[in-house]
Structures are given as structure tokens and as C-alpha cells.
């Protein structure tokens, strides 16, 4: 078959991502695809996703900015500030653009708990910006736990009444990339797919299947310990972390094979349980992150 | 020592099977068989890794790994002997208990999965054991804790998924 990738060509995550990057670059050179404008909005959150993205490799973030997209607005990365920055944001709305949003939308007091700038002398709330920009975007990427389902921002008692982006844009299609933070490959890979081939195939919760299709548990290197009922009793034990509260069995994402920080390691590889950060409902539904009383045996309680 | 010999035989068997699978894959014309063979290779590799970890631990400490948190209590007299590791996977062994036992809601509340207790939950009047269910890590499941009646919660999240209940070991009835 033509175009099939066979060994000895490397099939590692890095190699696949690099092939994607070089294909995008080639297609751009041949003018088969065009750079698209990207607006990156940070709402109610911790900027953790943009920091995670700066850790991207193949494509790295700088490459993404310079070659794949035309970054119109990102309050963390752009040089302009204040009203000048907001002017750029408003002007970018005139053309076609891809919208990426990290952070939740704060609803309390009509959105006043999250102000992203001043527009015409009035505060521009995250709620206003999400609705306004979301309605006109050609594609929407909800990046990270807060944007996809409220995440940490919406954790109890949720003083800002934060919700996920879909709640304020109920009729819009969006690709959801849960994770706290998002892995740079999940975001940059999805974006590259969007530019090269259009929207990737997603599951019924709008997550791209290419990253979110397997349970952590099903690809966990410690799975044989689970199957034999051999469980870790404390952090640092090299066996199955299930009794300590590992959320790998309910979390659907590719951490075991992808790994973090330049594909070097991941929580279970470092003997701490998965806390289910890429599962909807994180963090409340994934609590407690660690329990010792399930492994401690007290007689005559 | 006999255990080590058994594990060595197991590893040799797995390696032979993996070699054979690789040969089959290389000569395969019917691609529909491929996922199954790949899955078997993956499983074989995982088991080899598990067994080698066990051997490494044996070599390092001379103490055996005790399956101390499995659902079967280890008799204390056995502690100094080297236990035979289970070679066959046993993720869903039925609990050898009468499933005619009855629970009041108060009794059920003591089975929280903590301090060595099993983790039980009730749905539609049946009490199930979720101690070693993979979706109930640390005896919690999406914010729910073991020891309670979750008939309504099950109906709202898993409507039409009776098959989930069918896989759980039944321990009795809620009265």
C-alpha cells in the first residue's frame, strides 16, 4: 500500500508528531494549505495550559506560532497590552479565525468575576468575550479542564459560578481537550490536524479519538499487578496504585504511551497515582487524590 | 527456588509464543487477525515485564512480595513462607460467600472499604462488592463513597447499562 508507514521508520510519538509538522510545513510551502488566524483566549483559570504548551516539541510552540498559524491575540504572549491589545482582539473578529479558549467562564454578577481587559472604557468580561468570539469562530478548541467542563475553577464551592465553555455556547461545535494541564501534543496535534485535514474524529464527548481513545488502565505498565491483586500501600511502591486511589481506570487518555515533559515520564511512572485530570468532573469527581485508609488494616475496629 | 524455576519456565514459554507471533505477523496476509495477535503480544510483553519485576524484587530483597491487600486474607502463620505467586490472571474471582446474606442500611454503611473492610454498595435492593472493581479506586467512584444505596445515582448515570451490574459480585440483599 502506498503511503503506509512501515518499520524501520520510527513509530514513536515524537516521530509521528514530527512527520505531522513536516507535512504541514511542506503543504504550507506548496501553498496547499494557508496559515489561519488564531485567537487564544485566557479566561478564568491559572494559565497552566499556555505554560504547558510552551513545553511542546515537534511541533514546538514557536514553530506553531510562526509557521502554522497567525496568532492574533494571546494575552500571555503578545507584545501589545491594555486597550491596544483589546483593539487587536476586536479587529481580529472581522476575518475568519480559529478560537482556542483556556479557563472557565465565570457567570457570577454577569461575568464580572473575570475581566480580561477594557473595551471602549468599559470592562470586557470573559463571559462577554467567550460569547462574542465563540459565535463567529470557524472552529473552537476548548483547551484544558476549566474550558472543557469547568475544572478546578468550578470546583466546590465555586464562588465565581464558573462553567465550561459549551454552557455559554450551547449550539456551537467545539473540540474539547480536557487535561490539567493539556499536553502540548494534544493541542498542537489537534491544531495541526485541523489545518491539514480538517476537524479530527471525536468521541461522543467531543474529544479527539487520536489522543483520548484508550483508558490509562488499559495501557498501564502496572496492569499485571492489578490483575493479580498486588497493590501499593504507599507512594513510591512499584506495584498497582489502585488502592491508593488511582484514577487510571476511569480516565481516557494516552499518558502511558505519550508521557510528559518531552515524553520523559508520567505520574504512575514516578510512583504516584493518576488523579484523573483528563476526566470530566475533575477535580471534585476524582477526589480524594490519595487515600491510605484503604490499604491500612485495623483489626477490631 | 521451585517458584523461580516455574517463573523461568513461564517466561520461556511467553518468549517462544512471542517469537511465534512475530513470525505469524510477518507472514500474515489476512489483516483481520492482526489486532488479536498484537494484543496477545502486548499481553505477553506485560506479563514478561511483571515476572521480571518480581524476580528483580526477589533478588534485591530476599523477602517475597506479599499480596497483602488482595481480597483473600493471608493467614498469619504463612507469613514466613514464600507464597506461590498466582500465575493465571484473576481479576474477577467470584467471592466465595453466600449471596443470600441480608443487610440493613446501617450494616451496609460499615462496608466502606476502609481499614481493611470490603467496599459494598446497593443498587435496586441488591448488595454488590466493589472492593476490587477498577472504577472504585480507594472505594470511591466519581465522588461517591462505598457503603451506601446508589439506586438513584445508578439510574441517572448508567440508565440502560444493566450489564455493569451483571459483572459485579453479589454479596446479598438490602432489607
XYZ file of C-alpha atoms in Angstrom:
476
model
C 0.000 0.000 0.000
C 1.224 3.437 -0.828
C 1.792 5.893 1.979
C 1.773 3.180 4.595
C 4.383 3.703 7.264
C 6.400 0.581 7.915
C 9.317 -0.140 10.187
C 12.203 0.647 10.308
C 10.632 4.131 10.143
C 10.208 5.208 13.748
C 6.709 4.948 15.192
C 7.402 6.839 18.430
C 5.204 9.752 19.439
C 7.984 12.163 18.644
C 8.447 10.739 15.173
C 4.745 10.831 14.388
C 4.429 14.415 15.613
C 7.471 15.388 13.604
C 6.025 13.858 10.450
C 2.867 15.863 11.038
C 4.915 19.034 11.450
C 6.992 18.464 8.331
C 3.869 17.626 6.309
C 2.275 20.871 7.471
C 5.427 22.810 6.583
C 5.619 21.211 3.140
C 1.957 21.843 2.464
C 2.390 25.472 3.517
C 5.349 25.844 1.150
C 3.431 24.348 -1.726
C 0.535 26.613 -0.774
C -1.756 23.635 -0.393
C -2.827 24.984 2.959
C -2.933 28.509 4.293
C -1.914 29.891 7.651
C -5.031 30.574 9.657
C -5.569 33.269 12.230
C -5.741 32.001 15.819
C -7.183 33.813 18.811
C -6.074 32.336 22.131
C -8.316 33.494 24.939
C -7.443 33.013 28.601
C -10.472 33.165 30.876
C -10.990 32.082 34.474
C -8.037 29.786 35.139
C -4.377 29.659 36.051
C -2.637 29.995 32.636
C -1.363 26.464 33.215
C -2.270 25.362 29.719
C -0.283 28.053 27.943
C 2.688 27.226 30.176
C 2.317 23.545 29.283
C 2.148 24.451 25.579
C 5.464 26.282 25.785
C 6.887 22.843 26.580
C 5.771 21.479 23.203
C 8.106 19.623 20.865
C 7.541 18.658 17.260
C 5.832 20.988 16.609
C 7.271 23.290 19.230
C 5.313 26.335 20.209
C 7.491 28.875 18.448
C 7.233 26.913 15.221
C 3.471 26.715 15.620
C 3.237 30.456 16.082
C 5.480 31.313 13.166
C 4.506 28.723 10.617
C 1.142 27.151 11.180
C -0.996 29.990 12.432
C -1.137 33.716 12.557
C -1.565 34.429 16.274
C -3.861 37.435 16.526
C -4.285 37.576 20.277
C -2.896 35.892 23.357
C -2.647 37.985 26.479
C 0.310 35.923 27.747
C 2.384 36.013 24.583
C 1.603 39.207 22.687
C 3.662 42.386 22.955
C 0.709 44.784 22.983
C -1.033 45.499 26.252
C -4.072 47.288 27.649
C -6.520 48.824 25.208
C -4.110 48.257 22.318
C -4.293 44.512 22.922
C -8.081 44.561 23.158
C -8.201 46.570 19.890
C -6.263 43.748 18.216
C -8.703 41.234 19.610
C -11.722 43.170 18.328
C -10.126 43.758 14.904
C -9.307 40.060 14.552
C -13.017 39.305 14.766
C -13.559 40.786 11.314
C -11.922 37.881 9.497
C -12.082 34.118 9.752
C -10.329 32.705 12.815
C -9.832 29.627 14.977
C -10.674 30.260 18.623
C -8.796 28.455 21.386
C -10.042 29.054 24.912
C -8.428 28.074 28.172
C -10.048 28.719 31.532
C -13.674 28.527 32.595
C -16.383 31.128 32.033
C -17.343 32.880 35.281
C -21.066 33.619 35.331
C -21.455 35.395 38.685
C -22.562 39.037 38.599
C -22.957 38.843 34.836
C -19.365 37.746 34.368
C -17.736 40.451 36.481
C -15.628 37.889 38.354
C -13.375 37.535 35.317
C -12.393 40.669 33.403
C -9.949 40.263 30.539
C -9.488 43.923 29.578
C -11.120 47.273 28.894
C -13.048 47.936 25.709
C -14.387 51.439 24.980
C -13.691 52.374 28.584
C -15.846 49.545 29.916
C -14.643 46.282 31.438
C -14.750 43.371 28.985
C -15.794 40.243 30.853
C -14.717 36.718 29.995
C -18.381 35.829 29.567
C -18.888 38.585 27.000
C -15.692 37.691 25.105
C -16.469 33.961 25.057
C -19.936 34.518 23.624
C -18.920 37.219 21.142
C -15.826 35.432 19.787
C -17.328 31.956 20.020
C -20.315 32.832 17.857
C -18.124 33.969 14.970
C -15.254 31.455 15.144
C -14.774 28.921 12.341
C -13.506 26.303 14.788
C -13.416 26.295 18.587
C -10.921 24.422 20.733
C -11.713 24.190 24.443
C -8.278 23.710 25.990
C -7.794 22.165 29.430
C -10.081 21.089 32.252
C -11.625 24.513 33.026
C -12.658 25.321 29.449
C -13.997 21.824 28.730
C -16.125 21.292 31.832
C -15.380 23.923 34.468
C -12.491 22.028 36.056
C -10.698 23.483 39.034
C -12.377 26.876 38.553
C -15.779 25.209 39.008
C -14.717 23.056 41.975
C -16.855 23.326 45.119
C -17.887 25.814 46.358
C -17.343 27.539 43.004
C -17.504 31.137 44.240
C -17.312 32.615 40.725
C -20.044 30.274 39.373
C -17.664 29.050 36.704
C -18.842 26.756 33.899
C -17.293 25.147 30.844
C -17.286 26.981 27.511
C -20.020 24.798 25.978
C -22.506 26.054 28.574
C -22.379 29.617 27.230
C -22.190 28.479 23.591
C -24.695 25.593 23.651
C -25.233 25.428 19.895
C -21.625 25.605 18.748
C -19.495 22.618 17.826
C -16.236 22.552 19.697
C -13.324 20.194 20.086
C -12.687 19.501 23.758
C -9.216 18.777 25.056
C -9.589 18.009 28.773
C -6.494 17.738 30.960
C -4.997 19.765 33.756
C -2.984 20.989 32.004
C -3.411 19.935 28.397
C -0.461 18.011 26.932
C 1.242 20.149 24.253
C 0.853 17.269 21.772
C -2.909 17.106 22.339
C -3.312 20.792 21.496
C -0.653 21.215 18.813
C -1.527 17.861 17.239
C -5.215 18.758 17.081
C -4.386 22.167 15.643
C -2.079 20.652 13.011
C -4.814 18.162 12.102
C -7.302 20.995 11.809
C -5.058 22.877 9.367
C -4.029 19.843 7.324
C -7.103 17.657 7.200
C -9.949 19.487 8.972
C -11.556 18.549 12.265
C -10.285 15.271 13.729
C -12.652 12.420 14.536
C -14.066 12.815 18.042
C -15.972 10.696 20.559
C -19.434 11.486 21.974
C -17.842 13.944 24.409
C -16.083 15.822 21.545
C -12.589 14.593 22.435
C -10.245 13.749 19.510
C -10.025 9.963 19.271
C -6.386 10.141 18.258
C -5.475 11.156 21.818
C -8.421 10.234 24.045
C -9.457 6.759 22.912
C -7.862 4.387 25.438
C -8.207 4.116 29.199
C -4.974 4.770 31.081
C -5.656 1.479 32.851
C -5.639 -0.468 29.583
C -2.161 0.671 28.621
C -0.722 0.926 32.110
C 2.625 -0.845 32.523
C 1.450 -1.843 36.023
C -1.709 -3.523 34.785
C -0.403 -7.061 35.525
C -0.149 -6.107 39.215
C -3.795 -5.058 39.192
C -4.828 -8.302 37.509
C -3.018 -10.266 40.219
C -4.314 -8.177 43.113
C -0.898 -6.829 44.135
C -1.384 -3.279 45.351
C 0.908 -0.493 46.529
C 0.430 0.557 50.145
C 2.266 3.861 49.977
C 3.593 6.349 47.458
C 6.800 5.058 45.948
C 5.727 1.412 45.815
C 6.319 -0.059 42.392
C 3.063 -2.020 42.148
C -0.538 -1.128 41.205
C -1.649 2.158 42.812
C -5.373 1.305 42.688
C -5.903 1.056 46.458
C -4.307 4.470 46.953
C -6.966 5.950 44.665
C -5.520 5.755 41.154
C -7.996 7.147 38.617
C -6.348 5.492 35.620
C -9.243 3.014 35.305
C -11.744 5.817 34.682
C -9.577 8.231 32.688
C -9.446 8.017 28.941
C -6.234 9.483 27.511
C -2.841 8.345 26.185
C -0.466 9.352 29.042
C 1.053 5.834 29.457
C 2.381 5.807 25.914
C 2.846 9.545 25.345
C 4.339 10.710 28.663
C 5.146 14.257 29.731
C 7.910 16.868 29.844
C 9.282 15.949 26.437
C 7.872 12.391 26.586
C 10.113 11.531 29.544
C 7.853 10.326 32.360
C 4.339 10.430 33.774
C 2.747 10.230 37.231
C 2.452 6.434 37.501
C 5.979 6.087 36.104
C 7.038 8.164 39.083
C 5.043 6.067 41.591
C 2.166 8.466 42.237
C -1.445 7.645 41.358
C -3.214 9.144 38.353
C -5.550 11.870 39.670
C -7.822 11.737 36.624
C -7.059 15.281 35.463
C -8.208 14.486 31.904
C -11.566 13.123 33.062
C -14.739 15.225 33.014
C -15.688 16.281 36.544
C -12.075 16.738 37.687
C -11.199 17.632 40.424
C -14.334 17.060 42.580
C -15.356 13.784 40.936
C -11.795 12.464 41.151
C -11.287 13.234 44.858
C -9.704 12.021 47.072
C -6.418 12.071 45.154
C -4.774 9.816 47.731
C -6.154 7.525 50.464
C -4.189 5.489 52.939
C -7.103 4.065 54.938
C -7.955 1.624 52.149
C -4.560 -0.027 52.473
C -4.244 0.134 56.261
C -5.786 -2.849 58.044
C -7.154 -2.125 61.526
C -8.294 -5.148 63.489
C -11.265 -4.963 65.889
C -12.247 -1.526 64.674
C 13.571 -21.924 44.494
C 10.861 -24.003 42.911
C 8.888 -20.808 42.276
C 11.814 -19.244 40.466
C 12.053 -22.311 38.255
C 8.327 -22.056 37.477
C 8.656 -18.399 36.583
C 11.591 -19.124 34.361
C 9.545 -21.717 32.514
C 6.673 -19.244 32.224
C 8.967 -16.589 30.761
C 10.473 -19.082 28.312
C 7.017 -20.112 27.241
C 5.983 -16.472 26.709
C 9.118 -15.684 24.735
C 8.527 -18.693 22.489
C 4.953 -17.587 21.944
C 6.073 -14.015 21.180
C 8.600 -15.294 18.625
C 5.915 -17.327 17.004
C 3.518 -14.357 16.956
C 6.123 -12.121 15.356
C 6.731 -14.775 12.699
C 2.964 -15.030 12.108
C 2.646 -11.257 11.829
C 5.480 -11.102 9.314
C 3.855 -13.660 7.052
C 0.250 -12.627 7.616
C -1.938 -11.965 4.584
C -5.268 -11.753 6.401
C -5.066 -8.407 8.227
C -8.208 -9.023 10.272
C -6.131 -11.276 12.535
C -3.591 -8.536 13.194
C -5.233 -6.734 16.165
C -5.661 -10.005 18.056
C -2.075 -11.050 17.554
C -0.825 -7.602 18.514
C -2.963 -7.705 21.645
C -1.524 -11.109 22.543
C 1.983 -9.781 22.005
C 1.206 -6.824 24.212
C -0.158 -9.107 26.933
C 2.823 -11.422 26.697
C 5.195 -8.492 26.995
C 3.305 -7.102 30.011
C 3.445 -10.473 31.717
C 7.148 -10.829 30.987
C 7.690 -7.388 32.491
C 5.661 -8.324 35.539
C 7.543 -11.558 36.065
C 10.933 -9.928 35.623
C 9.969 -7.217 38.126
C 9.014 -9.941 40.567
C 12.311 -11.712 40.019
C 14.248 -8.473 40.445
C 12.442 -7.808 43.704
C 13.218 -11.304 44.896
C 16.849 -10.870 44.083
C 17.026 -7.440 45.683
C 15.349 -8.143 48.961
C 15.122 -11.865 49.580
C 11.679 -11.022 51.011
C 8.786 -12.120 48.838
C 6.093 -9.705 47.746
C 3.016 -10.451 49.804
C -0.317 -9.945 48.132
C -1.361 -8.350 51.404
C -4.180 -6.214 50.041
C -5.900 -8.793 47.893
C -9.410 -9.735 48.847
C -8.249 -13.023 50.314
C -6.772 -12.660 53.807
C -3.314 -14.171 54.149
C -3.191 -16.473 57.174
C -0.662 -15.047 59.597
C 1.083 -18.401 60.013
C 2.033 -18.245 56.371
C 3.956 -15.010 56.560
C 7.405 -16.507 56.794
C 6.934 -18.889 53.937
C 7.420 -17.815 50.402
C 3.935 -17.672 48.840
C 3.407 -19.091 45.384
C 2.571 -16.191 43.080
C -0.627 -16.669 41.105
C 0.408 -17.241 37.517
C -3.027 -17.035 35.967
C -4.681 -13.594 35.978
C -7.533 -13.484 38.439
C -9.165 -10.064 38.185
C -12.747 -11.114 38.805
C -12.693 -14.140 41.041
C -16.177 -14.648 42.446
C -16.243 -14.065 46.147
C -16.823 -17.373 47.858
C -19.593 -16.132 50.091
C -23.243 -16.899 50.327
C -25.120 -14.268 48.343
C -28.211 -14.825 50.461
C -26.971 -12.533 53.213
C -29.229 -9.623 54.129
C -28.071 -6.139 55.047
C -29.821 -3.259 56.739
C -28.803 0.188 55.529
C -26.893 0.544 58.810
C -24.943 -2.656 58.254
C -24.215 -1.650 54.678
C -22.787 1.635 55.955
C -19.962 -0.238 57.709
C -18.633 -1.673 54.432
C -16.756 1.443 53.390
C -13.631 -0.207 52.013
C -11.572 1.463 54.736
C -9.252 -0.062 57.334
C -9.366 -3.491 55.787
C -13.170 -3.625 55.373
C -14.613 -4.636 51.991
C -16.429 -1.998 49.925
C -20.121 -2.736 49.280
C -22.824 -0.738 47.540
C -26.514 -1.401 46.912
C -28.494 -0.893 43.695
C -32.173 -1.854 43.412
C -32.085 -3.862 46.649
C -29.044 -5.969 45.716
C -25.752 -5.512 47.560
C -22.634 -5.689 45.360
C -18.944 -5.992 46.178
C -16.879 -3.211 44.571
C -13.724 -3.743 46.664
C -11.592 -4.628 43.665
C -13.718 -3.045 40.959
C -11.493 -0.937 38.770
C -13.858 2.037 38.679
C -13.871 2.158 42.509
C -10.258 3.071 43.305
C -9.841 3.778 47.033
C -13.511 2.738 47.441
C -14.702 5.943 45.761
C -16.346 6.462 42.398
C -16.842 9.944 40.913
C -17.339 11.489 44.341
C -19.461 8.593 45.725
C -18.175 6.613 48.716
C -18.822 2.927 49.359
C -21.309 1.679 51.960
C -24.455 3.302 50.564
C -27.517 2.686 48.428
C -26.915 4.183 44.970
C -30.098 3.119 43.163
C -30.894 6.660 42.024
C -27.323 7.548 41.094
C -27.031 4.386 39.018
C -30.282 5.155 37.224
C -29.215 8.703 36.374
C -25.675 7.896 35.151
C -25.917 4.335 33.816
C -29.505 4.064 32.517
C -29.790 1.007 30.290
C -26.384 -0.305 31.334
C -27.542 -3.272 33.427
C -24.527 -5.150 32.088
C -22.370 -3.185 34.541
C -24.245 -4.744 37.458
C -24.050 -8.196 35.902
C -20.253 -8.146 36.196
C -20.244 -7.268 39.915
C -20.102 -9.993 42.569
C -23.378 -10.104 44.541
C -22.992 -10.363 48.319
C -26.612 -10.182 49.442
C -29.828 -8.205 49.610
C -30.694 -4.893 51.200
C -33.683 -5.118 53.564
